[in-house]
PDB file of C-alpha atoms in Angstrom:
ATOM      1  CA  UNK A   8     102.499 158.394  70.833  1.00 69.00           C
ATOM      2  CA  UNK A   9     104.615 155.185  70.125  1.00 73.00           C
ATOM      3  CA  UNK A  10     102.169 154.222  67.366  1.00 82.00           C
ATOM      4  CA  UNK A  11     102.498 157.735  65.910  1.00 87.00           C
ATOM      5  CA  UNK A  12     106.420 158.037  65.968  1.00 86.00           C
ATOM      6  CA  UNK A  13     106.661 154.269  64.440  1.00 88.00           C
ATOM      7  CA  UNK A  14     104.472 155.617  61.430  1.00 92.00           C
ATOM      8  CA  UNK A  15     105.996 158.226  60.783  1.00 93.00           C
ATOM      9  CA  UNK A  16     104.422 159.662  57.732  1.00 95.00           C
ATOM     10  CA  UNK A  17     102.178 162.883  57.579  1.00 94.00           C
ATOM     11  CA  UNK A  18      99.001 161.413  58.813  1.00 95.00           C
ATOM     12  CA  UNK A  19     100.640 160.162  61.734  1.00 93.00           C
ATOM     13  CA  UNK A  20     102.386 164.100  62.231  1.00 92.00           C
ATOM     14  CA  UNK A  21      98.924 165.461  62.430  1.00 91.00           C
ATOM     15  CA  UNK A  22      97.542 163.355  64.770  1.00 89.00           C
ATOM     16  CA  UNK A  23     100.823 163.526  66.987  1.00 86.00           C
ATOM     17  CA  UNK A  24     100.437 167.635  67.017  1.00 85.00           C
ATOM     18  CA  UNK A  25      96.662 167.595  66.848  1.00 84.00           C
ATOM     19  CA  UNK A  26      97.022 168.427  70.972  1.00 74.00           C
ATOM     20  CA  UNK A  27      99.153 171.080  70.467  1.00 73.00           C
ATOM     21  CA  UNK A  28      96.361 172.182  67.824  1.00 72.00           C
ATOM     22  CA  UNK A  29      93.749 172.054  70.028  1.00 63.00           C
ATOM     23  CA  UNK A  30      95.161 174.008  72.829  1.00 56.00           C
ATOM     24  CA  UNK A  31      93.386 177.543  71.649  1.00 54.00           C
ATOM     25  CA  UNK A  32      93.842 180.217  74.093  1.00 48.00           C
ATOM     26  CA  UNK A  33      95.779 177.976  76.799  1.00 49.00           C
ATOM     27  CA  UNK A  34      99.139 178.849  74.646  1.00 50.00           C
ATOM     28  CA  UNK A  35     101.026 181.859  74.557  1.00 52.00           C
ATOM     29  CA  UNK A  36     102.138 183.199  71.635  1.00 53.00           C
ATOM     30  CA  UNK A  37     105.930 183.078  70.976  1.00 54.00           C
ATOM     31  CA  UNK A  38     108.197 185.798  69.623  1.00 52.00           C
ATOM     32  CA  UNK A  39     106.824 185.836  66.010  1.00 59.00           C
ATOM     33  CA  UNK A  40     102.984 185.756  67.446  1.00 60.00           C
ATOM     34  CA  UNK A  41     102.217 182.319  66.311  1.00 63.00           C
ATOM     35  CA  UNK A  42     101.374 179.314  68.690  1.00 59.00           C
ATOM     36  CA  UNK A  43     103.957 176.917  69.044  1.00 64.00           C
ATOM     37  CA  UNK A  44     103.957 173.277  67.708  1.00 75.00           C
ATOM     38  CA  UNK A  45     106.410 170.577  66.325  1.00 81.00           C
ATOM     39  CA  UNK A  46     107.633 170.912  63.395  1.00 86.00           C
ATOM     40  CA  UNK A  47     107.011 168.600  60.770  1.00 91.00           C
ATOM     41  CA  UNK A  48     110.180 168.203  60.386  1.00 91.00           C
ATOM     42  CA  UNK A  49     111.365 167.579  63.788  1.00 89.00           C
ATOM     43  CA  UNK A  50     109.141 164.968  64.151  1.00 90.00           C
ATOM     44  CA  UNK A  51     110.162 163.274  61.346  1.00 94.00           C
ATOM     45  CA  UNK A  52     113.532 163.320  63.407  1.00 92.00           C
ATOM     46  CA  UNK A  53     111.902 161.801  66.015  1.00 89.00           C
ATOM     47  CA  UNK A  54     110.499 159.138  63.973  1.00 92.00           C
ATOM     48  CA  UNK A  55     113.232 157.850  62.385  1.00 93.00           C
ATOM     49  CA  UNK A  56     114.812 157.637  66.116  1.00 91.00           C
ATOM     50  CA  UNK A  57     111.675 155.498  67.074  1.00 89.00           C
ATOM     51  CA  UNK A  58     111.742 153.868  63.699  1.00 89.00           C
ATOM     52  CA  UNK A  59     115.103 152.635  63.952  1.00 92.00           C
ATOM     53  CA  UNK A  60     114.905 150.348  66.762  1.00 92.00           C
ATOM     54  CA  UNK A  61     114.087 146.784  66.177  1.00 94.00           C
ATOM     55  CA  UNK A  62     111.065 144.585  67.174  1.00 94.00           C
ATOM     56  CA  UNK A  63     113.042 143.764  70.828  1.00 97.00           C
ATOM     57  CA  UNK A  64     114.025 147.525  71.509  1.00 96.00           C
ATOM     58  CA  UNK A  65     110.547 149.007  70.080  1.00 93.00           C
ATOM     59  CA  UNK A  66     108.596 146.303  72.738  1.00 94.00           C
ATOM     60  CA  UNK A  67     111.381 147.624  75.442  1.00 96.00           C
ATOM     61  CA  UNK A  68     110.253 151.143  75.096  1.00 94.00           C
ATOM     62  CA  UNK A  69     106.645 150.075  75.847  1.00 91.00           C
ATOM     63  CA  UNK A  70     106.716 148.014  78.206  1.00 94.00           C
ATOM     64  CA  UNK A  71     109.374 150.041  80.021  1.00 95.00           C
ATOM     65  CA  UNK A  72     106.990 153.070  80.221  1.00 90.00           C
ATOM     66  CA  UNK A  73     104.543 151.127  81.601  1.00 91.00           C
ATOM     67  CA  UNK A  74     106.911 149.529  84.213  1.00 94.00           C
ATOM     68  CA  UNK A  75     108.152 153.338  85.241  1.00 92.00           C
ATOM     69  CA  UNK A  76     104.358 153.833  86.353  1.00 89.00           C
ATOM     70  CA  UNK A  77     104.484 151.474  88.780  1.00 90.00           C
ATOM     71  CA  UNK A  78     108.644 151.922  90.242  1.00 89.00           C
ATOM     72  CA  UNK A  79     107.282 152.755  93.826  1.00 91.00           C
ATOM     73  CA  UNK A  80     103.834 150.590  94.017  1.00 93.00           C
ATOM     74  CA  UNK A  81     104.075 148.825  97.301  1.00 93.00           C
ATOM     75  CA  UNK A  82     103.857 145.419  95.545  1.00 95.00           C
ATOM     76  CA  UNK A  83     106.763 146.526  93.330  1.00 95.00           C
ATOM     77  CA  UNK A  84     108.399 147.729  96.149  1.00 95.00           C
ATOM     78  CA  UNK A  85     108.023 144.318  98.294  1.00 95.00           C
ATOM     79  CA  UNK A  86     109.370 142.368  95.488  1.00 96.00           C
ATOM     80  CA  UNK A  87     111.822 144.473  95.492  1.00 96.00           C
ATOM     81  CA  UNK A  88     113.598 144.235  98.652  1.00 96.00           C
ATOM     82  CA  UNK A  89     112.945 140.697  98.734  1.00 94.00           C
ATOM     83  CA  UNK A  90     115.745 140.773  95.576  1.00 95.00           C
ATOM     84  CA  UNK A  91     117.867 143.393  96.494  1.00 93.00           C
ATOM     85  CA  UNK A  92     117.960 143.155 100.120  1.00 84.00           C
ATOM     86  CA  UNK A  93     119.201 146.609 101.089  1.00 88.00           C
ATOM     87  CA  UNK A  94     118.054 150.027 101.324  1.00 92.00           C
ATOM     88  CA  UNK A  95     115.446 150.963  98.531  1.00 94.00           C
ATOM     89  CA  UNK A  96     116.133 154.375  96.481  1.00 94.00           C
ATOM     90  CA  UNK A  97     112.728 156.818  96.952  1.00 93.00           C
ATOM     91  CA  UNK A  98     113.213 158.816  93.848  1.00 90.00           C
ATOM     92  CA  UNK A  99     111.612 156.767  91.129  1.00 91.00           C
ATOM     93  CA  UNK A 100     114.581 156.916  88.595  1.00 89.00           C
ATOM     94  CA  UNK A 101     117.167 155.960  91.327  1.00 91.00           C
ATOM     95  CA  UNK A 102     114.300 152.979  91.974  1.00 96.00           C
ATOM     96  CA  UNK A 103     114.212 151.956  87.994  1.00 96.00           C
ATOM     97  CA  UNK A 104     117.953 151.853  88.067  1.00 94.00           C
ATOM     98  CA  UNK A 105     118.830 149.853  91.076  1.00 96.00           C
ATOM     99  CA  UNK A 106     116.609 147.375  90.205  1.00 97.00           C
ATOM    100  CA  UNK A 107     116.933 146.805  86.690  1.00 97.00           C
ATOM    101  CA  UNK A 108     119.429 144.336  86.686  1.00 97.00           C
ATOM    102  CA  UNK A 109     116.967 141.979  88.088  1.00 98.00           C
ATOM    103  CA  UNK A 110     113.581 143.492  86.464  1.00 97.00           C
ATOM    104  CA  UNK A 111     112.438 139.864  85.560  1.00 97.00           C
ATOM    105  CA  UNK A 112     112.287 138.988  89.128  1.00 97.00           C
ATOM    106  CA  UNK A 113     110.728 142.250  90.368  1.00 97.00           C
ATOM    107  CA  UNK A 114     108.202 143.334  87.148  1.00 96.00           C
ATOM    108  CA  UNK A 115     106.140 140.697  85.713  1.00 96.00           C
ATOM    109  CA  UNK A 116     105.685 142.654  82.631  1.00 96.00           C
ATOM    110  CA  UNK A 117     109.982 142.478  82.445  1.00 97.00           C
ATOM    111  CA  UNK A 118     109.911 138.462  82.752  1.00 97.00           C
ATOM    112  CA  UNK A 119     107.620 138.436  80.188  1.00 97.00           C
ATOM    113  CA  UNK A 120     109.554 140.315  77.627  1.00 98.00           C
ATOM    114  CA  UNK A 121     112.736 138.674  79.018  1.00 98.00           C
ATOM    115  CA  UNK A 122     111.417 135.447  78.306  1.00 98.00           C
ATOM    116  CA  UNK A 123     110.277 135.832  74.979  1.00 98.00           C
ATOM    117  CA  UNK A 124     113.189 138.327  73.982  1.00 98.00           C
ATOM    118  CA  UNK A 125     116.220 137.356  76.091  1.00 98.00           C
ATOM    119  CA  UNK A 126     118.421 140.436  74.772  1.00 97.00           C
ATOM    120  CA  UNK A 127     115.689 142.727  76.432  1.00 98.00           C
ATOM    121  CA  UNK A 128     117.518 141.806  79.745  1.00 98.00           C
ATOM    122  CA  UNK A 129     120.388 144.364  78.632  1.00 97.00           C
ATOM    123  CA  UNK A 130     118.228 146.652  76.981  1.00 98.00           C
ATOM    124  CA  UNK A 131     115.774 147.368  80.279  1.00 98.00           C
ATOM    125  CA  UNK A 132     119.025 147.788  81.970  1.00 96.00           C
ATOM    126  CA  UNK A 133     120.124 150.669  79.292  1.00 95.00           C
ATOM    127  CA  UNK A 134     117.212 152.099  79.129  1.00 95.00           C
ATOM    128  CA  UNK A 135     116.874 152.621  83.258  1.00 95.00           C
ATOM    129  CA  UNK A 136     120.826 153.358  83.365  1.00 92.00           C
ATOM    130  CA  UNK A 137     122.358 154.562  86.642  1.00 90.00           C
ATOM    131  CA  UNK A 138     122.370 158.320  87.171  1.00 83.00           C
ATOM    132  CA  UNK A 139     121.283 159.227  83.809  1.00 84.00           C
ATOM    133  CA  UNK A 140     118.381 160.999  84.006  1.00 75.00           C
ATOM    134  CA  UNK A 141     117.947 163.284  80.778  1.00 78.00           C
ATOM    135  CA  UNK A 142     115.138 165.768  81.372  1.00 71.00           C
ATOM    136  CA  UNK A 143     117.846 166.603  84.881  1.00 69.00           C
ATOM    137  CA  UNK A 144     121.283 166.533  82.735  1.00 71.00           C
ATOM    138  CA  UNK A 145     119.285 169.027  80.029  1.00 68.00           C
ATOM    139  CA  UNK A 146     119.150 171.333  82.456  1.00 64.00           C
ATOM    140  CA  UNK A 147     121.875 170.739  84.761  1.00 60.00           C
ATOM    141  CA  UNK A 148     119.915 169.746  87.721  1.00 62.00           C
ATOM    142  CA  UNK A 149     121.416 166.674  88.606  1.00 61.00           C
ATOM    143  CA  UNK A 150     125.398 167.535  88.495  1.00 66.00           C
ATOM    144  CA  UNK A 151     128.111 166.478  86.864  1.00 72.00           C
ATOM    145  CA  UNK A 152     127.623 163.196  88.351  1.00 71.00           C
ATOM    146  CA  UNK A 153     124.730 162.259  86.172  1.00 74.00           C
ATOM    147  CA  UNK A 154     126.700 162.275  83.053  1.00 78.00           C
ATOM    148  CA  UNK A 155     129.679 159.908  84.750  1.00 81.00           C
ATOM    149  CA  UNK A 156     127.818 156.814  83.905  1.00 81.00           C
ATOM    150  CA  UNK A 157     127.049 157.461  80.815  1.00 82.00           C
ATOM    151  CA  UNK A 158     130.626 159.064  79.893  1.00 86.00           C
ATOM    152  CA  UNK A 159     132.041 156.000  81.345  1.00 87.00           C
ATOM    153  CA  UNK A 160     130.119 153.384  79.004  1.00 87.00           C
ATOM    154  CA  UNK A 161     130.735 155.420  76.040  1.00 86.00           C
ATOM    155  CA  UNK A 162     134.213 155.718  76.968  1.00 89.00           C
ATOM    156  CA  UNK A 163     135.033 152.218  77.669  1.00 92.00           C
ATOM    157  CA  UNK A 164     132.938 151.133  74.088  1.00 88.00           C
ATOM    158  CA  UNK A 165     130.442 149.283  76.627  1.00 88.00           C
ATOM    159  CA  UNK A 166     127.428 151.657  75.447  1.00 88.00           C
ATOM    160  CA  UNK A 167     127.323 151.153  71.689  1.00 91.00           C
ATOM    161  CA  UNK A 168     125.296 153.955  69.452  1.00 90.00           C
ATOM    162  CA  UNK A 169     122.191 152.107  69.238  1.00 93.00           C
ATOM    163  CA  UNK A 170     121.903 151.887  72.972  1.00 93.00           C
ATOM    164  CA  UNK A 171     122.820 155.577  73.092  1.00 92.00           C
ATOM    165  CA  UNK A 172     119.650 156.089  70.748  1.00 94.00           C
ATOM    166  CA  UNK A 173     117.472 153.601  72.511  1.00 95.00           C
ATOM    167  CA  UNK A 174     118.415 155.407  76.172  1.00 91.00           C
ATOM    168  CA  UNK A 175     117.472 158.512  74.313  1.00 91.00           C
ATOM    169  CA  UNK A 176     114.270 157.222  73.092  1.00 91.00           C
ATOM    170  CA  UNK A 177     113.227 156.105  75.937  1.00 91.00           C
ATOM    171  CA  UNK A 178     113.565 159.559  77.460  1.00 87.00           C
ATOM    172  CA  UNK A 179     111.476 161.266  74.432  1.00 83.00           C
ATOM    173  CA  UNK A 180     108.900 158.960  75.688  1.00 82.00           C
ATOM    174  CA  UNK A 181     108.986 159.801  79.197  1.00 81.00           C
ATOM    175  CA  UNK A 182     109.091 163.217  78.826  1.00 76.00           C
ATOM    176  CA  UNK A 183     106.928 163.964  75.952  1.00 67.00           C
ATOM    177  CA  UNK A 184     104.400 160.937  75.468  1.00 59.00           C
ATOM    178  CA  UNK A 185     103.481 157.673  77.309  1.00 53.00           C
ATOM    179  CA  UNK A 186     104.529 159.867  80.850  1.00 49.00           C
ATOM    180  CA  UNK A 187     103.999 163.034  78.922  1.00 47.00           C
ATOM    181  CA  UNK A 188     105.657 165.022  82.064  1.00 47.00           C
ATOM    182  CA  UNK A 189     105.531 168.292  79.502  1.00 45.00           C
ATOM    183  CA  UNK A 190     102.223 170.282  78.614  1.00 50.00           C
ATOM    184  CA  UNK A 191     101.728 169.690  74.725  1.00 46.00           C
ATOM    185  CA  UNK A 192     102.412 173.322  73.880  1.00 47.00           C
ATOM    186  CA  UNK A 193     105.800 173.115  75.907  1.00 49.00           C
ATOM    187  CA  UNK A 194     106.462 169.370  74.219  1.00 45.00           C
ATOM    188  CA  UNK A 195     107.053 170.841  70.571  1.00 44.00           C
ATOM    189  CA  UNK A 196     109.746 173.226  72.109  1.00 44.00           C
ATOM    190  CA  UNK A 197     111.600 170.929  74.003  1.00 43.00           C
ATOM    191  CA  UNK A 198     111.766 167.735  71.736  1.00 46.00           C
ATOM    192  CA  UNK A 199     113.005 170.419  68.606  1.00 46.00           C
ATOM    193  CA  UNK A 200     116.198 170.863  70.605  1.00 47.00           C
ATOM    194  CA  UNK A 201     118.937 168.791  69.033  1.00 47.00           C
ATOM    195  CA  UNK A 202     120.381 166.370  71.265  1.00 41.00           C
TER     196      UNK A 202
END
């Protein structure tokens, strides 16, 4: 999906929706009888989002959707409290966001990328921010509370737009592609909405 979204262009579109394509009589029709599927158009949306981050941020969004797969491995969490020496968060999210801060000392694949890119320290730490959980503030499962963080760093100019678009992307991802939490027929519908 990353590969896809960096293209960008129409063969890249085809192969992104060719899931949603291949679905057949899994799908329900919508209102106008036709099977749903992304737009071209959105996608292109979508792309330029991906498109627009540089080398550092692009390498962020992979490597952070591989290091969300492993938040609550036992080795991950070991290292963990070894670092943060108190109580652990169980939800994953919670997990990704307490310990980003010090991701180089707890994911091996975040001291790598720290090392090399030293200004992915900052954007890891975006990326897994604090109560800011996207697919719960879309549909208001998380409270009010979940949007205080972000609110705040927006507020006090400490969350500039390209972090705002980099958080976002990162979400895309995990809801619609690397972590794909969303059926392909029900991915087209939600990534169309306008954020």
């Amino acid at each position: 999906m990353f590969a896809f979204l960096k293209q960008g262009d129409d063969a890249a579109y085809h192969a992104f929706v060719l899931s949603q394509k291949d679905l057949g009589s899994a799908v329900t029709n919508d209102v106008d009888g036709k099977k749903p599927m992304l737009s071209k158009s959105a996608f292109m949306q979508l792309a330029a989002l991906i498109g627009a981050q540089n080398e550092v941020a692009y390498k962020v969004l992979e490597d952070t959707a591989i290091i969300s797969t492993v938040s609550l491995s036992p080795q991950t969490k070991q290292r963990a409290a070894g670092v943060l020496k108190s109580k652990l968060p169980e939800d994953s999210v919670q997990f990704l966001s307490a310990t980003a801060h010090y991701a180089e000392d707890i994911y091996p694949l975040a001291k790598e990328i720290i090392n090399k890119y030293p200004s992915a320290k900052e954007k890891i730490e975006v990326v897994f921010l604090k109560n800011s959980y996207l697919r719960h503030m879309m549909y208001d499962e998380g409270a009010a509370f979940m949007y205080q963080e972000l609110e705040g760093k927006i507020t006090n100019d400490s969350l500039s737009l390209s972090s705002l678009d980099l958080w976002y992307a990162y979400w895309v991802i995990n809801t619609v592609g690397f972590r794909g939490t969303l059926t392909p027929e029900d991915c087209c519908i939600w990534i169309s909405i306008p954020f």
